[in-house]
Short mmCIF file of C-alpha atoms (C1' of nucleotides) in Angstrom, two decimals:
data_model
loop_
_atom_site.label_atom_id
_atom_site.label_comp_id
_atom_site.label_asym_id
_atom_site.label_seq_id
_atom_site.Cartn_x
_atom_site.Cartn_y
_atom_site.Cartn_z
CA UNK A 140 -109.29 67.21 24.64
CA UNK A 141 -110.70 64.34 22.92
CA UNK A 142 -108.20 62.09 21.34
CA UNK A 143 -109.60 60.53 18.14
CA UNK A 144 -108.49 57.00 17.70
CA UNK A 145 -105.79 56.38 15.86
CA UNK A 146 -103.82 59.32 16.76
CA UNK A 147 -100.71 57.74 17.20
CA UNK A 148 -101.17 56.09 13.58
CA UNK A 149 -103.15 56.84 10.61
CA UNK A 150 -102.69 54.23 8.09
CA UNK A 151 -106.04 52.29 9.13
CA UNK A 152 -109.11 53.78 7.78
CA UNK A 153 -110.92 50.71 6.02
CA UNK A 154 -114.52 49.51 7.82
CA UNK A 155 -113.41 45.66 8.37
CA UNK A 156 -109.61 47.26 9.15
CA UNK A 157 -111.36 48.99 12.22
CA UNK A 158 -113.90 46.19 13.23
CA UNK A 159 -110.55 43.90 13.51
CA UNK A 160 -108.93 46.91 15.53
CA UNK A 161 -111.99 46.83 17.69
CA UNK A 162 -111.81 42.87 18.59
CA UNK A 163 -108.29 43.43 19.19
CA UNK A 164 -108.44 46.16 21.68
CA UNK A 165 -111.69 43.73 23.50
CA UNK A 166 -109.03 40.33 23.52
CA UNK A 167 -106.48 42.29 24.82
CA UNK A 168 -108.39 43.88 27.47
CA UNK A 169 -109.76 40.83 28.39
CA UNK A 170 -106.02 39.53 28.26
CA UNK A 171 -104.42 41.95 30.35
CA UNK A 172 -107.72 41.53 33.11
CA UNK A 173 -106.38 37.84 33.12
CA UNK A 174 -102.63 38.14 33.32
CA UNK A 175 -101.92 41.85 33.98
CA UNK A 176 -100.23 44.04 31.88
CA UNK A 177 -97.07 42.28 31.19
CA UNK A 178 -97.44 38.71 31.85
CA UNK A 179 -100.29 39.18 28.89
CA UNK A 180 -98.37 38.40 25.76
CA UNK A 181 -99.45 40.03 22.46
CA UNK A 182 -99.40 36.24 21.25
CA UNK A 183 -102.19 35.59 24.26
CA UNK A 184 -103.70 38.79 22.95
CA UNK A 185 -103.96 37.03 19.14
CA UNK A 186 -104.75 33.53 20.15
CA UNK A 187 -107.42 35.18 22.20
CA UNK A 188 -109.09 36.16 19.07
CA UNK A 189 -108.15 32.78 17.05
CA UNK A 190 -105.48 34.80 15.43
CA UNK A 191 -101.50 35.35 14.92
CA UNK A 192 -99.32 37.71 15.99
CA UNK A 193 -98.98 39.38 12.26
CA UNK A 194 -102.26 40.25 12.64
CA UNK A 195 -101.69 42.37 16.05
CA UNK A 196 -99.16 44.28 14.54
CA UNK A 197 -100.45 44.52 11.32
CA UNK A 198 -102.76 46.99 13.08
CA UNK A 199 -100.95 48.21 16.05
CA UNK A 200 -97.10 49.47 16.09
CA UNK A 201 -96.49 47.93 19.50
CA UNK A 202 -97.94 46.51 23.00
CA UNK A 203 -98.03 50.20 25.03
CA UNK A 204 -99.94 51.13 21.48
CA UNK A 205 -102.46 48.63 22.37
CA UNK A 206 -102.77 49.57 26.11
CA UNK A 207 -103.40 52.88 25.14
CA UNK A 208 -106.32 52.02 22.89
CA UNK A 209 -107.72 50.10 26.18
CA UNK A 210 -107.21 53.23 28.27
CA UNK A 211 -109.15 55.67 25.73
CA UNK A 212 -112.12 53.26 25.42
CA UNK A 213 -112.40 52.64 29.42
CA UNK A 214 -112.33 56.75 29.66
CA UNK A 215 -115.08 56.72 26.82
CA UNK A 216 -117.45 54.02 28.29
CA UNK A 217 -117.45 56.42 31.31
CA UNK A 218 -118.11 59.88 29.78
CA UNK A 219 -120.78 58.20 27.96
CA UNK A 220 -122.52 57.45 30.42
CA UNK A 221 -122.10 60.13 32.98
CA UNK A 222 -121.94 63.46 30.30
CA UNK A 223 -125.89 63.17 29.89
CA UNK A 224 -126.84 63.40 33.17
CA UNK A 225 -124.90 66.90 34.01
CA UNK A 226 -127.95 68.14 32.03
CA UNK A 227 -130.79 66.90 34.65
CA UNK A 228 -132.48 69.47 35.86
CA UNK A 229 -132.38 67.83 39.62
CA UNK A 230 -130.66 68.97 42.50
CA UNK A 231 -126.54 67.91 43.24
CA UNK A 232 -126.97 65.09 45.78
CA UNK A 233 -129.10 63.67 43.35
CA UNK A 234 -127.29 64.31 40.28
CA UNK A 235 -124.43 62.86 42.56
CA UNK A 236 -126.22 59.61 43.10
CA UNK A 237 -126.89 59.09 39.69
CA UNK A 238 -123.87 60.12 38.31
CA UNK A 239 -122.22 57.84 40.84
CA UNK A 240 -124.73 54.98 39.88
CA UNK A 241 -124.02 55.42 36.06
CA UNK A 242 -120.89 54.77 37.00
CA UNK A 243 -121.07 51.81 39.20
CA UNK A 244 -122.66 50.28 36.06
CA UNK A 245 -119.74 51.06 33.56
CA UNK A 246 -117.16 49.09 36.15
CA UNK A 247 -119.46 46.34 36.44
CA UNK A 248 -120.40 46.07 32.18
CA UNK A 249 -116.63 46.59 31.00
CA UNK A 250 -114.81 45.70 33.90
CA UNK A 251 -111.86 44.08 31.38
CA UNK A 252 -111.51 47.67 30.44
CA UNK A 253 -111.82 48.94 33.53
CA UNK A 254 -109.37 46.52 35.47
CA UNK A 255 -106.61 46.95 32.73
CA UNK A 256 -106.51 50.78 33.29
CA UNK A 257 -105.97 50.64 37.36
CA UNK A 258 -103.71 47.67 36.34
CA UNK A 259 -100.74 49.89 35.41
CA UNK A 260 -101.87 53.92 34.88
CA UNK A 261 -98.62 55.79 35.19
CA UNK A 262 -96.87 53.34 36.05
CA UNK A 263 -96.52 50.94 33.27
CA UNK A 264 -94.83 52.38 30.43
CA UNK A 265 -92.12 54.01 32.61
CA UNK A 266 -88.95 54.47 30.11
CA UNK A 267 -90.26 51.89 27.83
CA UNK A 268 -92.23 54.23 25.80
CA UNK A 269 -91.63 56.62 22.75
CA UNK A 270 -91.94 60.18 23.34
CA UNK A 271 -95.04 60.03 21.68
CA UNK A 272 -96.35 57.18 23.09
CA UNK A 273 -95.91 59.43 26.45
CA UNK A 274 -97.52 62.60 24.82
CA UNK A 275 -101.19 60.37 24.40
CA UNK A 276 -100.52 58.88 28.07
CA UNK A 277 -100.65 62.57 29.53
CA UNK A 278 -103.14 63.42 27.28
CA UNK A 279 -105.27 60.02 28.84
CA UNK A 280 -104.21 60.92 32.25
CA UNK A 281 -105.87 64.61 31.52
CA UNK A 282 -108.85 63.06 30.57
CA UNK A 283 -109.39 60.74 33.13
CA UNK A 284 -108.47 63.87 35.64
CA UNK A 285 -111.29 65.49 33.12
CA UNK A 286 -113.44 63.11 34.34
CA UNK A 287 -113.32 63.34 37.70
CA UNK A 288 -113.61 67.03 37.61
CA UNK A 289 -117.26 66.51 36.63
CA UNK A 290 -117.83 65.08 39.78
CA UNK A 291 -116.30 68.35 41.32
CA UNK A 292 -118.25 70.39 39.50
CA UNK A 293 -121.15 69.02 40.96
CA UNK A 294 -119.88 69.03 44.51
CA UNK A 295 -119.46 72.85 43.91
CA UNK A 296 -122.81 73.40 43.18
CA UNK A 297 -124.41 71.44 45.68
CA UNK A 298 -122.24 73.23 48.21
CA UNK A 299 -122.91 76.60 46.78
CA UNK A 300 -126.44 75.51 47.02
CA UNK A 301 -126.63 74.07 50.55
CA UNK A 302 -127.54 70.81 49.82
CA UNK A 303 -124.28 69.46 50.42
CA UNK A 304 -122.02 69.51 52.99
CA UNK A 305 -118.27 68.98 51.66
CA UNK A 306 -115.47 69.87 53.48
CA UNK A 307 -112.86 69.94 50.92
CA UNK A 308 -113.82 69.12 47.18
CA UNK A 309 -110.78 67.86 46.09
CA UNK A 310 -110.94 64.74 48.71
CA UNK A 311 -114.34 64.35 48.21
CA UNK A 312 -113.45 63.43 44.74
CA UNK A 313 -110.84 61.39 45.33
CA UNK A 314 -113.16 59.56 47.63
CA UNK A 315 -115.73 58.85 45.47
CA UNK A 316 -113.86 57.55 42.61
CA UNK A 317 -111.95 55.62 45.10
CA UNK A 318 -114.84 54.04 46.58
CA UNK A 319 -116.40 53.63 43.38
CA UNK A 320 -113.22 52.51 41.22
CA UNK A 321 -112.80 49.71 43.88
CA UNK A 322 -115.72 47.78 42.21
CA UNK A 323 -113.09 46.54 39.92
CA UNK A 324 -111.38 44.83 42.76
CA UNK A 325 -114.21 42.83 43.87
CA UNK A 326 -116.75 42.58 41.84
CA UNK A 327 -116.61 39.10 39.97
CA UNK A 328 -119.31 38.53 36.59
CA UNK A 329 -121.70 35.87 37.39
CA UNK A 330 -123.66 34.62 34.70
CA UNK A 331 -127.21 34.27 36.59
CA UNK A 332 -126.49 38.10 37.77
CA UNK A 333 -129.58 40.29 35.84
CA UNK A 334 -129.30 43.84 35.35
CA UNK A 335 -130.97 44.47 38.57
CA UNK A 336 -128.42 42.68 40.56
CA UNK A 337 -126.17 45.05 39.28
CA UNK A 338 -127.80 48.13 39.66
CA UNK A 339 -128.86 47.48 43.41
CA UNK A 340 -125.14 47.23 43.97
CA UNK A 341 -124.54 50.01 42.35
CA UNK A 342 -127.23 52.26 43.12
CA UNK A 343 -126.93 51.15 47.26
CA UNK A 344 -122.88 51.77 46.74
CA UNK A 345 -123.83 55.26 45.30
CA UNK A 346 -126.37 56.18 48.23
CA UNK A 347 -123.61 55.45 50.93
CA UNK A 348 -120.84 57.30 49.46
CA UNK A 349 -123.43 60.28 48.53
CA UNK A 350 -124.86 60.25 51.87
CA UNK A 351 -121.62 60.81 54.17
CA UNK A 352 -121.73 64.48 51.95
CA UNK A 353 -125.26 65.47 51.91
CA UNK A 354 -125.95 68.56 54.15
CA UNK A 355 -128.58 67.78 57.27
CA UNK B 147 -103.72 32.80 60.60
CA UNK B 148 -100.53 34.67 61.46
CA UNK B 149 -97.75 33.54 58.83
CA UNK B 150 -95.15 33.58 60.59
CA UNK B 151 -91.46 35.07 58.24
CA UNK B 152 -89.60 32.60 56.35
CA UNK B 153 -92.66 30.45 56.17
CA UNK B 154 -91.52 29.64 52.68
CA UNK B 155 -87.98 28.97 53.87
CA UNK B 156 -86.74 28.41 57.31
CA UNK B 157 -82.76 28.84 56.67
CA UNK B 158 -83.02 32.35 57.91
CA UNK B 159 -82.45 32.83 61.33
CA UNK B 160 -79.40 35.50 62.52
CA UNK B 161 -80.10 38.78 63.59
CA UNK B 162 -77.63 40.03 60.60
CA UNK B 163 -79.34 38.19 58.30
CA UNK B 164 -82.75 39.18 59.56
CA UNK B 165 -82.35 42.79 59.03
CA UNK B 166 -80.50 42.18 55.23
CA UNK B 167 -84.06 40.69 54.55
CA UNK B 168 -86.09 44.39 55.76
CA UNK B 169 -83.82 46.12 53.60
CA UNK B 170 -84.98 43.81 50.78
CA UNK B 171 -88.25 44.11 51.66
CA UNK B 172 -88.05 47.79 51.31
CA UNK B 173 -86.21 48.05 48.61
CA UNK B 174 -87.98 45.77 46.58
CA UNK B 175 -91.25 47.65 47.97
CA UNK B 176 -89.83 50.97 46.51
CA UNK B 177 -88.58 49.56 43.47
CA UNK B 178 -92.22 47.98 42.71
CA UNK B 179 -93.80 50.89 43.64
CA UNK B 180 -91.53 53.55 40.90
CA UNK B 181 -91.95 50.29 38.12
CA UNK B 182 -94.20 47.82 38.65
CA UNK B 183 -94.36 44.29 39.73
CA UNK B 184 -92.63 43.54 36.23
CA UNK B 185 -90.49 46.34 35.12
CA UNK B 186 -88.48 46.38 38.47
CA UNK B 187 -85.63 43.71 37.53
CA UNK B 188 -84.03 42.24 40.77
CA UNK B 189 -80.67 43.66 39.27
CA UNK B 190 -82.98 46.91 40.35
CA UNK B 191 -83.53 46.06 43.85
CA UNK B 192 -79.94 45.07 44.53
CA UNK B 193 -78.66 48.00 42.96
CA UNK B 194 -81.18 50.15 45.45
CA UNK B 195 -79.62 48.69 48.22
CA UNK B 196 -76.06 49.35 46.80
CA UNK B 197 -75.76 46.09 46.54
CA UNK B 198 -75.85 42.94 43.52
CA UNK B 199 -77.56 40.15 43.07
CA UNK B 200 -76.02 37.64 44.87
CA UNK B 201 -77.37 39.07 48.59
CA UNK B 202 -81.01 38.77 47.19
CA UNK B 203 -81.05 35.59 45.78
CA UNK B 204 -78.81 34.56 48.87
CA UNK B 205 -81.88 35.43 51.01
CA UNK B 206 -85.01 35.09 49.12
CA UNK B 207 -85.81 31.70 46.50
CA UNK B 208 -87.46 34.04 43.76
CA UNK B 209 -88.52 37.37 42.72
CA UNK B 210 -91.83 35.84 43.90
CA UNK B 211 -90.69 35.38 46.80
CA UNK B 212 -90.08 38.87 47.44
CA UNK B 213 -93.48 40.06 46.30
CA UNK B 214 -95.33 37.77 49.21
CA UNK B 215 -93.19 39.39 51.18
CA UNK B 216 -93.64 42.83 50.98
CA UNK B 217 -97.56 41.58 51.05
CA UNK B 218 -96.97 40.31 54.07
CA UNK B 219 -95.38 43.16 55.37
CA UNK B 220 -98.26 45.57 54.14
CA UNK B 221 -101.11 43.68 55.59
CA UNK B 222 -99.52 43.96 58.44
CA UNK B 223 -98.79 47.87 59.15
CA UNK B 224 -102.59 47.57 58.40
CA UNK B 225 -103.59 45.19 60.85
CA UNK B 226 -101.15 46.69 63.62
CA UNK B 227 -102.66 50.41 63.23
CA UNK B 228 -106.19 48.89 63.54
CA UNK B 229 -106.40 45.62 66.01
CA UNK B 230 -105.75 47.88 69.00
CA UNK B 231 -108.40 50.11 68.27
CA UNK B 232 -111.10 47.41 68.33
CA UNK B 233 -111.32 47.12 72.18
CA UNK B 234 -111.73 50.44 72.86
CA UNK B 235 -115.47 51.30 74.35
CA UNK B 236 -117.08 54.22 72.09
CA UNK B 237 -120.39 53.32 69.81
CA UNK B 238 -119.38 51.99 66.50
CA UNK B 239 -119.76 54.81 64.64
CA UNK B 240 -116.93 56.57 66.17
CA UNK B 241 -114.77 53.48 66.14
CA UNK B 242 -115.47 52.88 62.55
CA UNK B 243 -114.05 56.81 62.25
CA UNK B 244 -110.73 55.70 64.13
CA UNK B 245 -110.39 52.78 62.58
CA UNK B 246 -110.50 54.55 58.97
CA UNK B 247 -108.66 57.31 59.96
CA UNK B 248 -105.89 54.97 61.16
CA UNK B 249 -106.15 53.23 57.77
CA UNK B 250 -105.22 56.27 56.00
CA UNK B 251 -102.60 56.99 57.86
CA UNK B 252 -100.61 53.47 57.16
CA UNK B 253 -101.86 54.05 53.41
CA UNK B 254 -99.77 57.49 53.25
CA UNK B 255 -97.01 56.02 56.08
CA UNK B 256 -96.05 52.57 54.29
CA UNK B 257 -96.73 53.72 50.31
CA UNK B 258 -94.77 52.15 48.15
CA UNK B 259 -95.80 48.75 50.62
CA UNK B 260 -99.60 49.92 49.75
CA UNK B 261 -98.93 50.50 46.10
CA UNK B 262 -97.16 47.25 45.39
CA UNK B 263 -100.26 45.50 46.78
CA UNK B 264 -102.62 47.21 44.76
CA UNK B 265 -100.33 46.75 41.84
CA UNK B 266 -100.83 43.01 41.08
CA UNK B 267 -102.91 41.66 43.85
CA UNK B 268 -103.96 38.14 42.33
CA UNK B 269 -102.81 38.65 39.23
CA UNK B 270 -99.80 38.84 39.42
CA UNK B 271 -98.33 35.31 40.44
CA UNK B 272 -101.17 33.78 37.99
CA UNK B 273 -99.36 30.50 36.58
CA UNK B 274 -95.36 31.73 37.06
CA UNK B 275 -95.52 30.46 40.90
CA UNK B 276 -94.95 27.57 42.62
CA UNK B 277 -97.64 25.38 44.44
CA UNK B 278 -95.82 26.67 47.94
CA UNK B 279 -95.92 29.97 46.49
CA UNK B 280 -99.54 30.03 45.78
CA UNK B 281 -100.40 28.65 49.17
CA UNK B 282 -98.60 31.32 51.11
CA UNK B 283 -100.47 33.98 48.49
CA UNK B 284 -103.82 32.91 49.20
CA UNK B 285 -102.61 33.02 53.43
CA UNK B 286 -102.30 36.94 52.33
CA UNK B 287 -105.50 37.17 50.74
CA UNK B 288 -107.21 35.51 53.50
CA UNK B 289 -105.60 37.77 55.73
CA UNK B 290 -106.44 40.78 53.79
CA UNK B 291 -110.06 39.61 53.98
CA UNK B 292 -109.67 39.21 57.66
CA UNK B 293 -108.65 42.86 58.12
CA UNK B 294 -111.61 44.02 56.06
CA UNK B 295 -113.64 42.15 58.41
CA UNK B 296 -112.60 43.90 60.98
CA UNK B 297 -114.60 46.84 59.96
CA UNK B 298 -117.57 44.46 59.37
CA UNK B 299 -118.00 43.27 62.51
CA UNK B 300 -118.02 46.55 63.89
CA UNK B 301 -120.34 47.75 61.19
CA UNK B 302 -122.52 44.81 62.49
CA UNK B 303 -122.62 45.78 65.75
CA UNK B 304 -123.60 49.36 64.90
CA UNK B 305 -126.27 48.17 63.01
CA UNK B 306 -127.69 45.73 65.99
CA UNK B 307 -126.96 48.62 68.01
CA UNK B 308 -128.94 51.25 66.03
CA UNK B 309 -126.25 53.92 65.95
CA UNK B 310 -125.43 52.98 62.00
CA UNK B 311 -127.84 52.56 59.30
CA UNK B 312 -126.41 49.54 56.83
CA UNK B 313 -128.13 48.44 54.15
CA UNK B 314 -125.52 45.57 53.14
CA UNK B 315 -122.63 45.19 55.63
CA UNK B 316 -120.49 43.52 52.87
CA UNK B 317 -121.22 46.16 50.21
CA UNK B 318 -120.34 48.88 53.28
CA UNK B 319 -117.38 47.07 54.08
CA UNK B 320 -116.17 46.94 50.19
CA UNK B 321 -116.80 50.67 50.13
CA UNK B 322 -115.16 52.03 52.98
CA UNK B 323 -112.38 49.13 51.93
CA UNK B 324 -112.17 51.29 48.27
CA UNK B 325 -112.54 54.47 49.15
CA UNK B 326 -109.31 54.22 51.78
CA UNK B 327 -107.06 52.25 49.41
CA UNK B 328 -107.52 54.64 46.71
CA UNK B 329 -105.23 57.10 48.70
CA UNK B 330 -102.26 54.98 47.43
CA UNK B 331 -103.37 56.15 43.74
CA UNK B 332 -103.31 60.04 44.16
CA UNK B 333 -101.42 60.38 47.58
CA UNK B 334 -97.66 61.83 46.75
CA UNK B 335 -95.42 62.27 49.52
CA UNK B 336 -94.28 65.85 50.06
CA UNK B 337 -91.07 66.55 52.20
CA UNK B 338 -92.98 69.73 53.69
CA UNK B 339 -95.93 67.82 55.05
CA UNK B 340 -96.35 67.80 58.69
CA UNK B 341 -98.29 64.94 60.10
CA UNK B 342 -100.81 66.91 60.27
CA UNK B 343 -101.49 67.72 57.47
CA UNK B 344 -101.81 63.74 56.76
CA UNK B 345 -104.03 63.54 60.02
CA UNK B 346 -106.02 66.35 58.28
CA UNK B 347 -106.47 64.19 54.96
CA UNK B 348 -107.38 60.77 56.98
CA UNK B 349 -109.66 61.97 59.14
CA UNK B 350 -111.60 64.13 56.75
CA UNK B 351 -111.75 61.34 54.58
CA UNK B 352 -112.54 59.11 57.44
CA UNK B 353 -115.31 61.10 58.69
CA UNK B 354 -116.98 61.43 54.84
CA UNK B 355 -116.35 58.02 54.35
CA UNK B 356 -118.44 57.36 57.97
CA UNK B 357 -120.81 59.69 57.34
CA UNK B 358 -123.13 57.96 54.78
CA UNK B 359 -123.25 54.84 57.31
CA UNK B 360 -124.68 56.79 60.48
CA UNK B 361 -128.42 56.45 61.50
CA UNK B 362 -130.21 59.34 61.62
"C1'" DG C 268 -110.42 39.54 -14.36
"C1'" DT C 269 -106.45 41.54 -12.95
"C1'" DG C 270 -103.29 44.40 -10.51
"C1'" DG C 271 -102.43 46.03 -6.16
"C1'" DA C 272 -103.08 46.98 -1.57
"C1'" DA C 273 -104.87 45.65 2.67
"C1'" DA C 274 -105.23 41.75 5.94
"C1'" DC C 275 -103.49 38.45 7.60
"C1'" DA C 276 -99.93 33.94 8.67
"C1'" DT C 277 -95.22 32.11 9.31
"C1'" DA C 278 -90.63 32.23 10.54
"C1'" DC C 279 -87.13 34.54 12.26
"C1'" DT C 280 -84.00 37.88 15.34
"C1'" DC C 281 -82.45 39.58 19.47
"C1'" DA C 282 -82.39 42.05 23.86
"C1'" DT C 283 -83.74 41.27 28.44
"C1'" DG C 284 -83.99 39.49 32.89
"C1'" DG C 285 -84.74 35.49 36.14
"C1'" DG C 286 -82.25 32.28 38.22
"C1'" DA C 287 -78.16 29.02 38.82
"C1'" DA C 288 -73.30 28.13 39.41
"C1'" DT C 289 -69.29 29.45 41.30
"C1'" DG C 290 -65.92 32.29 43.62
"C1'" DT C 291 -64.65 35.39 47.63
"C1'" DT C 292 -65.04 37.47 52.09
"C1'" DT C 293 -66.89 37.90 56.63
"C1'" DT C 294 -68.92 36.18 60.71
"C1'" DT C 295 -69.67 32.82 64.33
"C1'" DG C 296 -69.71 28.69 67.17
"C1'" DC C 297 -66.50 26.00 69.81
"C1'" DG D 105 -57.77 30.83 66.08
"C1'" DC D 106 -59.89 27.87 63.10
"C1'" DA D 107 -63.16 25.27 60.57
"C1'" DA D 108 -67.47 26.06 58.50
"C1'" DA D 109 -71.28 28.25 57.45
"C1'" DA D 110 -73.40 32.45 56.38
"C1'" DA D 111 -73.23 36.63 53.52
"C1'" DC D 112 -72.25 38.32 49.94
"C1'" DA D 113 -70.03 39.34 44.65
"C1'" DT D 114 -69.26 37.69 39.82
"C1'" DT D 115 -70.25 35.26 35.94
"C1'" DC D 116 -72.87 32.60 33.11
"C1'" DC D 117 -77.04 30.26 31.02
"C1'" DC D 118 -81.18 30.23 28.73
"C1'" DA D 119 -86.16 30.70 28.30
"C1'" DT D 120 -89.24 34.15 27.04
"C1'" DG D 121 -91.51 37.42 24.48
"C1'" DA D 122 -91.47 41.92 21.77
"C1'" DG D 123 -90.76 43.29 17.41
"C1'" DT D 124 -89.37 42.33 12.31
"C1'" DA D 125 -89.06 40.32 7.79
"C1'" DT D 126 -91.15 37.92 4.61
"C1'" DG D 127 -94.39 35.14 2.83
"C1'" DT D 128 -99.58 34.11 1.40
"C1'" DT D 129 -104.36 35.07 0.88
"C1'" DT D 130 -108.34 38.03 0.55
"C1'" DC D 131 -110.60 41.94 -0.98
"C1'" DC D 132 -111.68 45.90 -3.73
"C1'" DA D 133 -111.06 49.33 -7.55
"C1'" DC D 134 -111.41 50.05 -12.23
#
DNA sequence: GTGGAAACATACTCATGGGAATGTTTTTGC
DNA sequence: GCAAAAACATTCCCATGAGTATGTTTCCAC
């Protein structure tokens, strides 16, 4: 399930040739926050990073190349932080809360990431994409659906275990991620924000979502 | 508040010509909605309408143009579904359940309007628009944030009225405002769906979405 | 220290699609 | 019923931006 980078090509293997991959994949998420998925020009990606074109491609085959490397790392920052804490020993509508918290964090910390995926998902890269540019999309799109079956999971078990109360599963994923996911939408960086600023919103965004499911 | 049609142009005024313009609209709303804001040419959207070029540009300046449009259009299945709802006399709590569960249903009703929203938003338009252009887009956003205010107000009056327990009325609102939308992103139309099943789906979602807000 | 490959920059090609210009038909006001 | 304006269709222009080809420089292996 987990796509190494670099699947698509693997010429690069040098440590500076993936630092410079890395800055590439942050300027053009940053780009494609700003401008959206096509208006964002692969020369705006470069100049972004006080660089040319050659250098872009040097690295990356094409623009849908580079999108995909955004996708993967936006999927990553999330599983990174949410995997752990499937191992707390605590019961589901807490695990839910801080699952849903962790969460509410990653929008907020790589929101250029973030924005770029909801930007496009299945949409972009309709026709104009090699088969196997196509193959990693579903394999992206399985992840991210990976993703949100944690969430599930837990849902499960707190209704097997009677401390939730969830109608259907399936929607109360959806609704979760959706209420969650729409941090992107709003939320705007502001430099005199502190980390607790952040995690009030997110941690008082996870307790109402969690709350409309918890059994009484 | 209300933009009134044509705002942008006022040439438009026969009933023929009228009704040319909704088929636009719609097609141009599909057409966004299957390619993005980008990838649909307008070559695209006269072709969906059996049609060529000419008739669009004959009734709309710019591809631009079209977009506010169909924004327009959105906001305002949105704000017809809701505003009646806002007189009627039951505690907030319920109201706030109606008012969602209405939401969902113009979400699933008017997709590919809902989609193309969500699809660009503000950035799309960023730079490649006129100065009239850009004033009629931030009309829309103000009107979007008008509708979600809606659902504040009546959040605020549950609150002074003790049936809802808010700890941030704009962090509520954002929620409820994100958990809703996000049916556009997973809801697929199915030819054997009843309404309700949809009625199923909103209200379940409604009443989740509800639930974490209520006072106990 | 030198050959060669990786890491870039520079300069080009070329398809695409927005929009304008122009021609043709249909409708409508009088 | 007849101008004339609206409602289209056809054709063309041209800026834009993805991708390529070809330099030039930097870095590392040996």
């Amino acid at each position: 399930m987990a796509l190494t980078a670099g699947e698509l090509d693997a010429r690069h293997v040098s440590r500076r040739g993936i630092e410079s991959q890395r800055k590439i994949i942050h300027a053009a998420a940053v780009c494609f926050m700003r401008h959206g998925l096509e208006k964002a020009t692969v020369d705006e990606i470069a100049q972004e990073l006080g660089s040319t074109k050659g250098r872009v491609y040097h690295h990356f085959a094409s623009k849908n190349e580079i999108y995909l490397e955004v996708y993967r790392q936006a999927m990553e920052y999330c599983f990174d932080a949410v995997l752990p804490l499937l191992d707390l020993d605590i019961p589901a509508p807490e695990k839910l809360v801080r699952m849903a918290t962790a969460h509410g964090h990653v929008m907020m910390d790589t929101l250029p990431f973030q924005r770029t995926i909801r930007l496009g998902v299945d949409v972009y890269l309709r026709g104009s994409a090699t088969e196997a540019e196509r193959k990693v999309l579903s394999g992206l799109i399985a992840m991210r659906n990976d993703y949100e079956a944690l969430y599930r999971t837990v849902l499960q078990q707190g209704q097997s275990a009677g401390t939730l109360s969830v109608p259907s599963v399936a929607l109360a994923g959806r609704m979760i991620m959706g209420a969650l996911n729409g941090l992107v939408d709003w939320y705007r960086v502001r430099p005199e924000q502190t980390w607790d600023d952040r995690d009030r919103i997110a941690a008082s965004l996870a307790e109402m979502i969690v709350g409309g499911l918890r059994a009484d």
